[in-house]
Short mmCIF file of C-alpha atoms and ligand atoms in Angstrom, two decimals:
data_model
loop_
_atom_site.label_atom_id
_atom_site.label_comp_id
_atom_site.label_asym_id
_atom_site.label_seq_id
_atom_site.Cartn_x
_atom_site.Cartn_y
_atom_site.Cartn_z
CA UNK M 1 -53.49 -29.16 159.62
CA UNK M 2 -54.45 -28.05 155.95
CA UNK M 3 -58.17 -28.73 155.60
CA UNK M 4 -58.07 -26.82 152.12
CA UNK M 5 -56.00 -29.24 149.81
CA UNK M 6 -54.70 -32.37 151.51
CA UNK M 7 -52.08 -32.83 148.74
CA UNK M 8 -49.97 -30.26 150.55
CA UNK M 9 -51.05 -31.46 153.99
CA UNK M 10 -47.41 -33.17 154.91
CA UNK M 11 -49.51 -35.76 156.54
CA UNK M 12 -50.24 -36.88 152.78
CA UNK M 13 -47.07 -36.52 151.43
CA UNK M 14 -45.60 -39.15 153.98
CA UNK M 15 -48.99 -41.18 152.92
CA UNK M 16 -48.26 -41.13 149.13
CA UNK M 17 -45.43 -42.65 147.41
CA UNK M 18 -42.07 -41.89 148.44
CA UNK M 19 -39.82 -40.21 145.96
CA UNK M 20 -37.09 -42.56 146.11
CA UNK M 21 -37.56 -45.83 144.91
CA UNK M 22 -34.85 -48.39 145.58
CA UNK M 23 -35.94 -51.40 143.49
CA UNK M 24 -38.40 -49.77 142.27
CA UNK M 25 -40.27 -50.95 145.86
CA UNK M 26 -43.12 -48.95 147.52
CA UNK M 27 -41.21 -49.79 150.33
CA UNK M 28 -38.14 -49.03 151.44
CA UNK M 29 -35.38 -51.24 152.12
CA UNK M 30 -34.34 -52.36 155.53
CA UNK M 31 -30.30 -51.18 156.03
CA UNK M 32 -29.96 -53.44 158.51
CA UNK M 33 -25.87 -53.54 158.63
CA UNK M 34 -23.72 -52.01 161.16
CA UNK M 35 -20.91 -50.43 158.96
CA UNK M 36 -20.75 -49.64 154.95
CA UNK M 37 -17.58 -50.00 153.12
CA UNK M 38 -15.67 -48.08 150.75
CA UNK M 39 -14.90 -48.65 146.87
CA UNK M 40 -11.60 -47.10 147.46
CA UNK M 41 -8.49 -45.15 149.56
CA UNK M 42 -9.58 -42.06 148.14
CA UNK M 43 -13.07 -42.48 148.69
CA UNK M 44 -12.46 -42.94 152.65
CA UNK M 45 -9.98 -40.74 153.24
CA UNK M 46 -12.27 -37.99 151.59
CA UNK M 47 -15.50 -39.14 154.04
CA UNK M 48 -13.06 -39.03 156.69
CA UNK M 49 -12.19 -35.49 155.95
CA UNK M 50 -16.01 -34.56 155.67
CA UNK M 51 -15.47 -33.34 152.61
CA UNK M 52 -17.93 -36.31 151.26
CA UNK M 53 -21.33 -37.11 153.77
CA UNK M 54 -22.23 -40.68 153.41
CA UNK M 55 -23.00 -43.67 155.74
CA UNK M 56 -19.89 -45.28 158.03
CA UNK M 57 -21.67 -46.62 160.61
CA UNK M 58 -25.25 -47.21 161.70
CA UNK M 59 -24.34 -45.24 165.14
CA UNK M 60 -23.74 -42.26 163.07
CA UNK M 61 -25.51 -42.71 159.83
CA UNK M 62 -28.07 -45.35 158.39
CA UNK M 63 -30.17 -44.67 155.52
CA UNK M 64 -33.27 -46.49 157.12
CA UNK M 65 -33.09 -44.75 160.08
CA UNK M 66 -32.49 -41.08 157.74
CA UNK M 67 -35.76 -42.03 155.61
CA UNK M 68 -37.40 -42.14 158.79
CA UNK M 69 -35.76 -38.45 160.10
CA UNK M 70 -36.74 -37.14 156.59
CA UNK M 71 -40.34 -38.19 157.15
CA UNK M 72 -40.70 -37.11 160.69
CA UNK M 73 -39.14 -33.31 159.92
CA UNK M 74 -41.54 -33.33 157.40
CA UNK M 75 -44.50 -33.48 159.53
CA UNK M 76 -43.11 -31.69 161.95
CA UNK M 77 -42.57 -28.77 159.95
CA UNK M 78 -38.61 -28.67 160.38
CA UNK M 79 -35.56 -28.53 158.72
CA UNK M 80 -33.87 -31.75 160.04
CA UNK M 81 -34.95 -34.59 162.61
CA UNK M 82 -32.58 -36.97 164.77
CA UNK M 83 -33.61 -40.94 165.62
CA UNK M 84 -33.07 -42.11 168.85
CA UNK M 85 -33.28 -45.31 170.70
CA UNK M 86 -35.95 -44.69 173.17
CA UNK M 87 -37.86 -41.16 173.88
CA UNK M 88 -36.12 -40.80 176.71
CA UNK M 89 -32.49 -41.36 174.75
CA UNK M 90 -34.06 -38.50 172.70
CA UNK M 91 -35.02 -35.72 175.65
CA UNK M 92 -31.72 -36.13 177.47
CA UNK M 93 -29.57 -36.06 174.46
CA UNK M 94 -31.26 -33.04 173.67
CA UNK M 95 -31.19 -31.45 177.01
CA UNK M 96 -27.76 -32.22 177.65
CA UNK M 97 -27.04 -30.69 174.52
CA UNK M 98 -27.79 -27.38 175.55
CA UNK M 99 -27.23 -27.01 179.51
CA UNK M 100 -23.76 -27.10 181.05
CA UNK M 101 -23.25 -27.13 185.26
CA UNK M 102 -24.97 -24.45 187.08
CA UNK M 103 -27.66 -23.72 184.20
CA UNK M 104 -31.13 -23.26 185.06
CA UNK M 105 -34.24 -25.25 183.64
CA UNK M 106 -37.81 -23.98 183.96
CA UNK M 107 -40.10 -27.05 183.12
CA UNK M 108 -43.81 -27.43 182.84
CA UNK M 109 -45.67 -29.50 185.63
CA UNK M 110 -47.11 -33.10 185.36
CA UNK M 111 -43.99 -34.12 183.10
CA UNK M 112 -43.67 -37.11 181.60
CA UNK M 113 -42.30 -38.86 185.07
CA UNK M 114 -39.20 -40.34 183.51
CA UNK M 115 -38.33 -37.07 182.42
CA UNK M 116 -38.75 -35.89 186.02
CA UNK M 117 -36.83 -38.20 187.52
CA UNK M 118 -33.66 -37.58 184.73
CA UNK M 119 -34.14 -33.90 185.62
CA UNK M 120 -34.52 -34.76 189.70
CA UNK M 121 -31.69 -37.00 189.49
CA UNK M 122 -28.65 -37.05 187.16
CA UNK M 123 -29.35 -33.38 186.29
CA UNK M 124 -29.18 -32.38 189.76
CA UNK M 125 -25.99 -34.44 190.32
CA UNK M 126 -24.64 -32.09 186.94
CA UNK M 127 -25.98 -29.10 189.12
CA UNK M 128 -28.27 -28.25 186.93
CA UNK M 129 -31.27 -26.80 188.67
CA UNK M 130 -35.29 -27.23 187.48
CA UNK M 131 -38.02 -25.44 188.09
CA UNK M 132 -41.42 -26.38 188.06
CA UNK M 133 -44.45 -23.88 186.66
CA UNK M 134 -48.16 -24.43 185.90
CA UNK M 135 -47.98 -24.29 181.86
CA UNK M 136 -51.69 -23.15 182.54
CA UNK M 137 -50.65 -19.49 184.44
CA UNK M 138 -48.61 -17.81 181.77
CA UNK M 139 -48.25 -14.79 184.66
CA UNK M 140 -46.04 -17.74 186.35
CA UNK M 141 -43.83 -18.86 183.11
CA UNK M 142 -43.13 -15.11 182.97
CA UNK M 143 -41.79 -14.75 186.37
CA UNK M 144 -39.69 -18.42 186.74
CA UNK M 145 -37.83 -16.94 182.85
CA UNK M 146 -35.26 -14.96 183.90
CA UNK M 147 -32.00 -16.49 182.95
CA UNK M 148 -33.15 -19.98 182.36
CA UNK M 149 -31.24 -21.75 179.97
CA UNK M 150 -33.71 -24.09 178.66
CA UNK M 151 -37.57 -24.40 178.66
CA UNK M 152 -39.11 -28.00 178.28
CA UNK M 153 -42.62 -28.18 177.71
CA UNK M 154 -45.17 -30.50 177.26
CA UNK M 155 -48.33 -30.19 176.01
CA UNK M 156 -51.21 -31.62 176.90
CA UNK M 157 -48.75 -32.79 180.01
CA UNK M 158 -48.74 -36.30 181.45
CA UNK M 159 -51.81 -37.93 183.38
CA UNK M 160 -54.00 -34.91 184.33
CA UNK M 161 -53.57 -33.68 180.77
CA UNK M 162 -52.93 -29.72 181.21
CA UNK M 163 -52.70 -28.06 178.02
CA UNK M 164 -51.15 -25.04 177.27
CA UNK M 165 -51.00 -21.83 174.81
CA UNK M 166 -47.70 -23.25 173.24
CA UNK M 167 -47.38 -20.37 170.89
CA UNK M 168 -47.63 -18.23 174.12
CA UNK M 169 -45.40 -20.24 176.44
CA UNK M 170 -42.98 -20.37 173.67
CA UNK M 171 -42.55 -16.49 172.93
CA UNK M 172 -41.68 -16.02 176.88
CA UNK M 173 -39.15 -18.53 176.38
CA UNK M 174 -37.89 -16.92 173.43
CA UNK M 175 -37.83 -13.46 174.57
CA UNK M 176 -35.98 -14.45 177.71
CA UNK M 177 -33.06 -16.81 175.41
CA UNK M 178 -34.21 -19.82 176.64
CA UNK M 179 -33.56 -22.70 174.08
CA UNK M 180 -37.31 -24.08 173.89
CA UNK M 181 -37.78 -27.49 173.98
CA UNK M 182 -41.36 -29.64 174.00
CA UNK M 183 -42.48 -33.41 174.37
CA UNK M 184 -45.58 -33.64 171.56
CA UNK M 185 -45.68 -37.46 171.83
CA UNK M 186 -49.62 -36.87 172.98
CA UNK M 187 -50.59 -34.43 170.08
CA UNK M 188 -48.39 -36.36 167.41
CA UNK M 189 -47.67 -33.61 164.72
CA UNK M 190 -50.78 -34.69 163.35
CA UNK M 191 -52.82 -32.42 165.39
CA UNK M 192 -50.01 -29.81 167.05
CA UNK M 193 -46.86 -28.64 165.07
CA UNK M 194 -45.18 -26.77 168.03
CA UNK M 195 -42.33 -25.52 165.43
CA UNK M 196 -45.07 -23.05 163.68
CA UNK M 197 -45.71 -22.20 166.81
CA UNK M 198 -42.46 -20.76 167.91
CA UNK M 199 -40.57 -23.86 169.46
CA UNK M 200 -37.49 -24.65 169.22
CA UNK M 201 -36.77 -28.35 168.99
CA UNK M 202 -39.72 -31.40 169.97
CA UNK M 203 -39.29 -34.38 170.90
CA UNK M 204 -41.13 -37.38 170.52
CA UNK M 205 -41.55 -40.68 172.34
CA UNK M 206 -41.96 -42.45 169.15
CA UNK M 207 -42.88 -46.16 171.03
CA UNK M 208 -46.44 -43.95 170.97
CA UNK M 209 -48.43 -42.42 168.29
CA UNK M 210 -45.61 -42.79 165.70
CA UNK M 211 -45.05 -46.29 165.60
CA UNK M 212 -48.64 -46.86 166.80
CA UNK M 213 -48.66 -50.76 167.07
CA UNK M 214 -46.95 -51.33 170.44
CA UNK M 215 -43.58 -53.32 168.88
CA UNK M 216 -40.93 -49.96 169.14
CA UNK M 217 -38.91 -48.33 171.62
CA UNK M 218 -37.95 -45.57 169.99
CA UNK M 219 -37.44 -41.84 169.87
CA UNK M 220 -36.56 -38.49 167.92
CA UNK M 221 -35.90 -34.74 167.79
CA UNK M 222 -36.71 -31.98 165.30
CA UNK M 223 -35.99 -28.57 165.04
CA UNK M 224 -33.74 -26.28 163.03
CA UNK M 225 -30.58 -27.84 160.86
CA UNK M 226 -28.32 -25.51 163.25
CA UNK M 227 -29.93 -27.31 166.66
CA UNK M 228 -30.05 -30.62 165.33
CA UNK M 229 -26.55 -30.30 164.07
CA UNK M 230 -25.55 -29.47 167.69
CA UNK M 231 -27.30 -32.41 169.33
CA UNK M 232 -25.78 -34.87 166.25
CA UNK M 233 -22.10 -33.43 167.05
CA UNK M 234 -22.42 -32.92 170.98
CA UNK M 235 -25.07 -35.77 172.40
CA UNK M 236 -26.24 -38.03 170.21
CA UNK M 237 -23.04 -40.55 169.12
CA UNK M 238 -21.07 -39.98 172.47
CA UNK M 239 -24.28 -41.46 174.92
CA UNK M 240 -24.81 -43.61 171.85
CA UNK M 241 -28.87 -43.85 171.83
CA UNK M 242 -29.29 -44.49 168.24
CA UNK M 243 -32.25 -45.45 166.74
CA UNK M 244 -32.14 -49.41 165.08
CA UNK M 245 -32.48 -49.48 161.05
CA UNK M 246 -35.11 -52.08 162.12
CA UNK M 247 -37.11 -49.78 164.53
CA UNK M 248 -36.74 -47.16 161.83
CA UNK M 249 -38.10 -49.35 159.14
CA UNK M 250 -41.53 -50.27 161.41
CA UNK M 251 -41.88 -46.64 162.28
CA UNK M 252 -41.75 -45.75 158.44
CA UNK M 253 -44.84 -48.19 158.53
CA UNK M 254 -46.55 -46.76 161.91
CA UNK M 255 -46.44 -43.23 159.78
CA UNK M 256 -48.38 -43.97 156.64
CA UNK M 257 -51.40 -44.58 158.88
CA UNK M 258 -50.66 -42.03 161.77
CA UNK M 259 -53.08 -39.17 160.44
CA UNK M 260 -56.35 -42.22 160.02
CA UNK M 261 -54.55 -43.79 163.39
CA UNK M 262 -55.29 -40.02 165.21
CA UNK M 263 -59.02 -39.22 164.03
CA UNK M 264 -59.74 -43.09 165.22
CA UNK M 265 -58.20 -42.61 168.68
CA UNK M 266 -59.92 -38.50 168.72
CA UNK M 267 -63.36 -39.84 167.68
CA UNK M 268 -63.27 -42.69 169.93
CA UNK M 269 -62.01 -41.26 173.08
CA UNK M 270 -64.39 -38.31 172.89
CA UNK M 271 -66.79 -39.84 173.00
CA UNK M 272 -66.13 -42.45 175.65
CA UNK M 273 -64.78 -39.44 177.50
CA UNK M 274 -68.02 -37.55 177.37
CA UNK M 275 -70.36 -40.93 178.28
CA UNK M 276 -68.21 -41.14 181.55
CA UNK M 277 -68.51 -37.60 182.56
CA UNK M 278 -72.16 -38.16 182.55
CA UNK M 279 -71.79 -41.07 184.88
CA UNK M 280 -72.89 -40.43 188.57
CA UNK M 281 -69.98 -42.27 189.82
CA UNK M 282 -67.29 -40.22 188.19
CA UNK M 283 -65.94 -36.80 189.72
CA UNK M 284 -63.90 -35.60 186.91
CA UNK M 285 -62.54 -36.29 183.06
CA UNK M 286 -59.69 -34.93 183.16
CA UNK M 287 -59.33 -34.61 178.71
CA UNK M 288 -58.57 -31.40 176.74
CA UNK M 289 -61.42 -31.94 174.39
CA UNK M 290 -64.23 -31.26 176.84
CA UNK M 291 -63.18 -27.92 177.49
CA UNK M 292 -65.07 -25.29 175.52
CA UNK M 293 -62.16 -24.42 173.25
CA UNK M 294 -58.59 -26.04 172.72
CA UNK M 295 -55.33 -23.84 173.34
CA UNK M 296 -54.49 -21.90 170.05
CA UNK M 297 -52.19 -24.74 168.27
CA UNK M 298 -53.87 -27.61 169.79
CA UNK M 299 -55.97 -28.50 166.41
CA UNK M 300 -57.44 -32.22 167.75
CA UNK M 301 -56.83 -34.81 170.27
CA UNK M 302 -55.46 -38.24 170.94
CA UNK M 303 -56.87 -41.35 172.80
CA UNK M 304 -54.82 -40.32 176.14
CA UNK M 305 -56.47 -39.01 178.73
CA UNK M 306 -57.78 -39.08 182.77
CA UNK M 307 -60.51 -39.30 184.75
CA UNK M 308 -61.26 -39.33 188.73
CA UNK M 309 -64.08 -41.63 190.65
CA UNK M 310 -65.74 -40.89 193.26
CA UNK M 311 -65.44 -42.00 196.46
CA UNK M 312 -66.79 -45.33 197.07
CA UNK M 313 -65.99 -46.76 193.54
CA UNK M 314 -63.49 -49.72 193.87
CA UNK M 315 -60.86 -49.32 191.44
CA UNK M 316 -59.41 -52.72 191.93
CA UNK M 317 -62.28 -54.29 191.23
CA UNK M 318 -62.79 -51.59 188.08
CA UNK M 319 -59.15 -53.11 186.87
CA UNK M 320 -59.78 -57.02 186.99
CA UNK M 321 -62.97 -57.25 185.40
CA UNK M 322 -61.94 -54.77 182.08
CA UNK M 323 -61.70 -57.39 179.26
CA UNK M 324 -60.62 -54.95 175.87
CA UNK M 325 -59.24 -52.44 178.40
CA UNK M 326 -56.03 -54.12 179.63
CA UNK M 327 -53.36 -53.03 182.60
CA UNK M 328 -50.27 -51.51 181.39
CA UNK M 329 -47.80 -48.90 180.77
CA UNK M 330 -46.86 -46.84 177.50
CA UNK M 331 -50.19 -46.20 175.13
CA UNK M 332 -50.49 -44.74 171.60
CA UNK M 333 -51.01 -48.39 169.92
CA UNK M 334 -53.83 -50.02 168.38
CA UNK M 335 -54.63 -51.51 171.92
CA UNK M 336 -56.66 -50.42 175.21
CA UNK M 337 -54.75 -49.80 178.45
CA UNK M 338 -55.58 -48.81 181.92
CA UNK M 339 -53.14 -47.39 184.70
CA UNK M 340 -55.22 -47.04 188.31
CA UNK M 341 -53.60 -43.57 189.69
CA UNK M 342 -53.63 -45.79 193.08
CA UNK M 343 -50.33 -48.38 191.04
CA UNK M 344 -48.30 -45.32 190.26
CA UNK M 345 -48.61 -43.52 193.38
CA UNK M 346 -47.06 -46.80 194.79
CA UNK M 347 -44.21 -46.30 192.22
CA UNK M 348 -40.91 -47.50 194.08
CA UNK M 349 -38.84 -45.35 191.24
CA UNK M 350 -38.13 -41.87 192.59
CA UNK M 351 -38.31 -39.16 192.73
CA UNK M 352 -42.49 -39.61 192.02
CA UNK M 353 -43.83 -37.02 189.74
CA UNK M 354 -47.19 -37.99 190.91
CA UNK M 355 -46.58 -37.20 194.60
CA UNK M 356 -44.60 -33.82 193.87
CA UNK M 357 -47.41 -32.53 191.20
CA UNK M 358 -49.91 -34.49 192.90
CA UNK M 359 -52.57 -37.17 191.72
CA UNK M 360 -55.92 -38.28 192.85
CA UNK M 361 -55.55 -41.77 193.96
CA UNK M 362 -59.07 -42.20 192.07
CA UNK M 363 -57.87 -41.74 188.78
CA UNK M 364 -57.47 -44.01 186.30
CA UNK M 365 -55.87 -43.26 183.13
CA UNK M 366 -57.24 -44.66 179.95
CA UNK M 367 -55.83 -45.11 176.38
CA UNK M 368 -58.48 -45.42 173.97
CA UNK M 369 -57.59 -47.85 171.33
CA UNK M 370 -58.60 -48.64 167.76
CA UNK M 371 -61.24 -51.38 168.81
CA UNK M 372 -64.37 -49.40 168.16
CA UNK M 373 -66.50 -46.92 170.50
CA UNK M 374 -69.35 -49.27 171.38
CA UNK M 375 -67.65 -52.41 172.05
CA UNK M 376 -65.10 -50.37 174.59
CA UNK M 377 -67.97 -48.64 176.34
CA UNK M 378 -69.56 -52.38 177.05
CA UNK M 379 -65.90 -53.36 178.47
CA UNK M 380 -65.88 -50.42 180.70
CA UNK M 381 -69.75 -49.27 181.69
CA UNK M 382 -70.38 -52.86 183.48
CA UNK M 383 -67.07 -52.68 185.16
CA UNK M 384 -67.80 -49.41 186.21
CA UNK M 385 -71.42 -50.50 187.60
CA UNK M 386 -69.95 -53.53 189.35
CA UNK M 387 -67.42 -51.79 190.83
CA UNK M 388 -69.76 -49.09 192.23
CA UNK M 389 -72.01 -51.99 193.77
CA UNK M 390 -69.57 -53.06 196.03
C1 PLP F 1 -43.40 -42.77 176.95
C2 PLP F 1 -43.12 -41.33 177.01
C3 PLP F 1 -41.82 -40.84 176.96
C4 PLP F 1 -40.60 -41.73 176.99
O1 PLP F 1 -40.48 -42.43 175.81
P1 PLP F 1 -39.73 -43.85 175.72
O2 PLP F 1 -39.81 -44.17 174.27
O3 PLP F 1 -40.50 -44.80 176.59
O4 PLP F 1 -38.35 -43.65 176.23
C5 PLP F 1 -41.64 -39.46 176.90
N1 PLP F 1 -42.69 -38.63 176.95
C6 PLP F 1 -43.95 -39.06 177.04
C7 PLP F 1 -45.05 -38.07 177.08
C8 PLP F 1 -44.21 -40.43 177.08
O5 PLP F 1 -45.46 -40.84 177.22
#
């Protein structure tokens, strides 16, 4: 980001006032209504002619849920942005919007595993094949190119947190007409703007960073006004995963506070990181920021990441006794979580990303929340020291 003048850092433009004022409110209103009427005959028949753009119907149109688009594209760097229901609403709206039946995908490893199971699953049933590349060996990307309709990226990747040149990865893809396509829920545009860097169209899983307190399901898409355009007339009102005005409205909220919400969560899980790589009982941290350098693009990090125990180290026991630090899924609010690798390798859903890219069954993956540094590391270093007793 702009370290210069923060006043044309986007991250401060969605922090200061808005330039719309309805009421003259700081806040915006809530559109919470499914359809919007019309003053006259002439006035519909022209909207339904397109020669006049205004809201319809929330499935196609709601200004809430636009404010919110406006925002993200914003700090994203792109021309338009598209609201969706869930993350995962937005990633196969978006791929489906650009593969047809016996296209090729080349995909990064370690995906988020819902998106590996939509592309092991229903995308195979559309015979639509995927391929699966270290993001890491660029030598590799190269070769899997050839003729691949799509590349999907993500960067750092899921669990074991492999992060990747995106500007790099993103020029193969382009040179070989690949429409390119990355999940930056971990990075949040915040600290990675993968559009600068090449990319064609991100996605977010906005239950994460972007809303940031844990009460969303939500999603979205940015990119160019062209590419949106084609998801918004192909994908996004025919499988119908539209973001609520309500949703929109709390994300609007999550965003003023997403660029102090990201230097919290770096800080704090740097340091935690670094006090349990120095731990006896730990084999690896498995986090981008302990590496000498981050990938060119990669400008901070977020409160996601990995690490692996040693043998000998009962995880269980680890689990139960964490007080701050509790069990369960999703991560990017204000909150603490812990998934033992051990749970998800027992995953009934398949296909299992984390048997096909392979996890240790002594990892544990932490999200570092906004609780403070010292009183996390007294949750977790007596866990850790009871459960290496045993
Ligand atoms: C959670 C998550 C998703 C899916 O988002 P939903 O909002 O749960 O549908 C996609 N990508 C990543 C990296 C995620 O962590």
């Amino acid at each position: 980001m702009n370290q210069g003048n923060d006043l044309f850092d986007p991250a401060s433009l969605i922090v200061a006032h808005d330039e719309t004022h309805a009421f003259e409110a700081v806040v915006p209103p809530l559109v919470q209504t499914s359809l919007f009427t019309f003053s006259s005959y002439d006035e519909m028949v022209s909207t339904y002619r397109g020669e006049k753009v205004r809201p319809v119907y929330t499935r196609g149109l709601n200004p809430t849920v636009r404010m919110f688009e406006e925002m993200l594209a914003k700090l994203e760097g792109a021309e338009d942005a598209l609201g969706f229901a869930s993350g995962m609403s937005a990633i196969s709206s978006t791929v489906l919007s650009f593969v047809s039946p016996g296209d090729r995908i080349v995909a990064v490893r370690h995906v988020y595993p819902d998106a590996f199971r939509l592309f092991g699953t229903f995308m195979k049933r559309m015979n639509v094949e995927v391929v699966y590349v270290d993001g890491r060996d660029e030598a590799a990307v190269e070769k899997a190119m050839p003729g691949a309709k799509l590349f999907y990226m993500e960067s750092p990747t899921s669990w074991v947190m492999e992060a990747h040149d995106v500007g790099a990865l993103a020029a193969i893809g382009k040179r070989h007409g690949a429409v390119t396509v990355i999940d930056n829920s971990w990075a949040s545009p915040v600290f990675q703007q993968p559009i600068s860097l090449g990319v064609d169209l991100v996605v977010h899983s906005a239950s994460k960073y972007l809303g940031g307190h844990s009460d969303v399901v939500s999603g979205v898409v940015a990119g160019s006004k062209a590419m949106i355009d084609r998801i918004r007339a192909e994908t996004y009102p025919y499988l119908g995963g539209k973001m609520s005005p309500f949703d929109a409205w709390l994300l609007i909220r999550g965003l003023r506070t997403l660029p102090l919400r990201m230097r919290a969560h770096q800080a704090s899980a740097l340091d935690i990181a670094s006090r349990l790589q120095a731990l006896d009982v730990v084999e690896e941290v498995c986090h981008p920021g302990l590496a000498n350098r981050l990938p060119p693009g990669l400008n901070g990090t977020s409160g996601l990441f990995s690490f692996i125990f040693k043998e000998g180290v009962d995880v269980r026991a680890f689990a139960d006794r964490l007080k701050l630090f509790k069990l369960g899924v999703s991560w990017g609010g204000h909150e603490s979580l812990i998934v033992p690798g051990e749970v998800v390798l027992e995953q009934k859903a398949q296909p299992n990303s984390a048997h096909t890219f392979g996890i240790s069954a002594r990892s544990v993956r932490l999200h570092v929340g906004l609780e403070g540094t010292e009183a996390l590391w007294n949750d977790l270093e007596p866990a850790i020291k009871a459960a290496s007793a045993v």
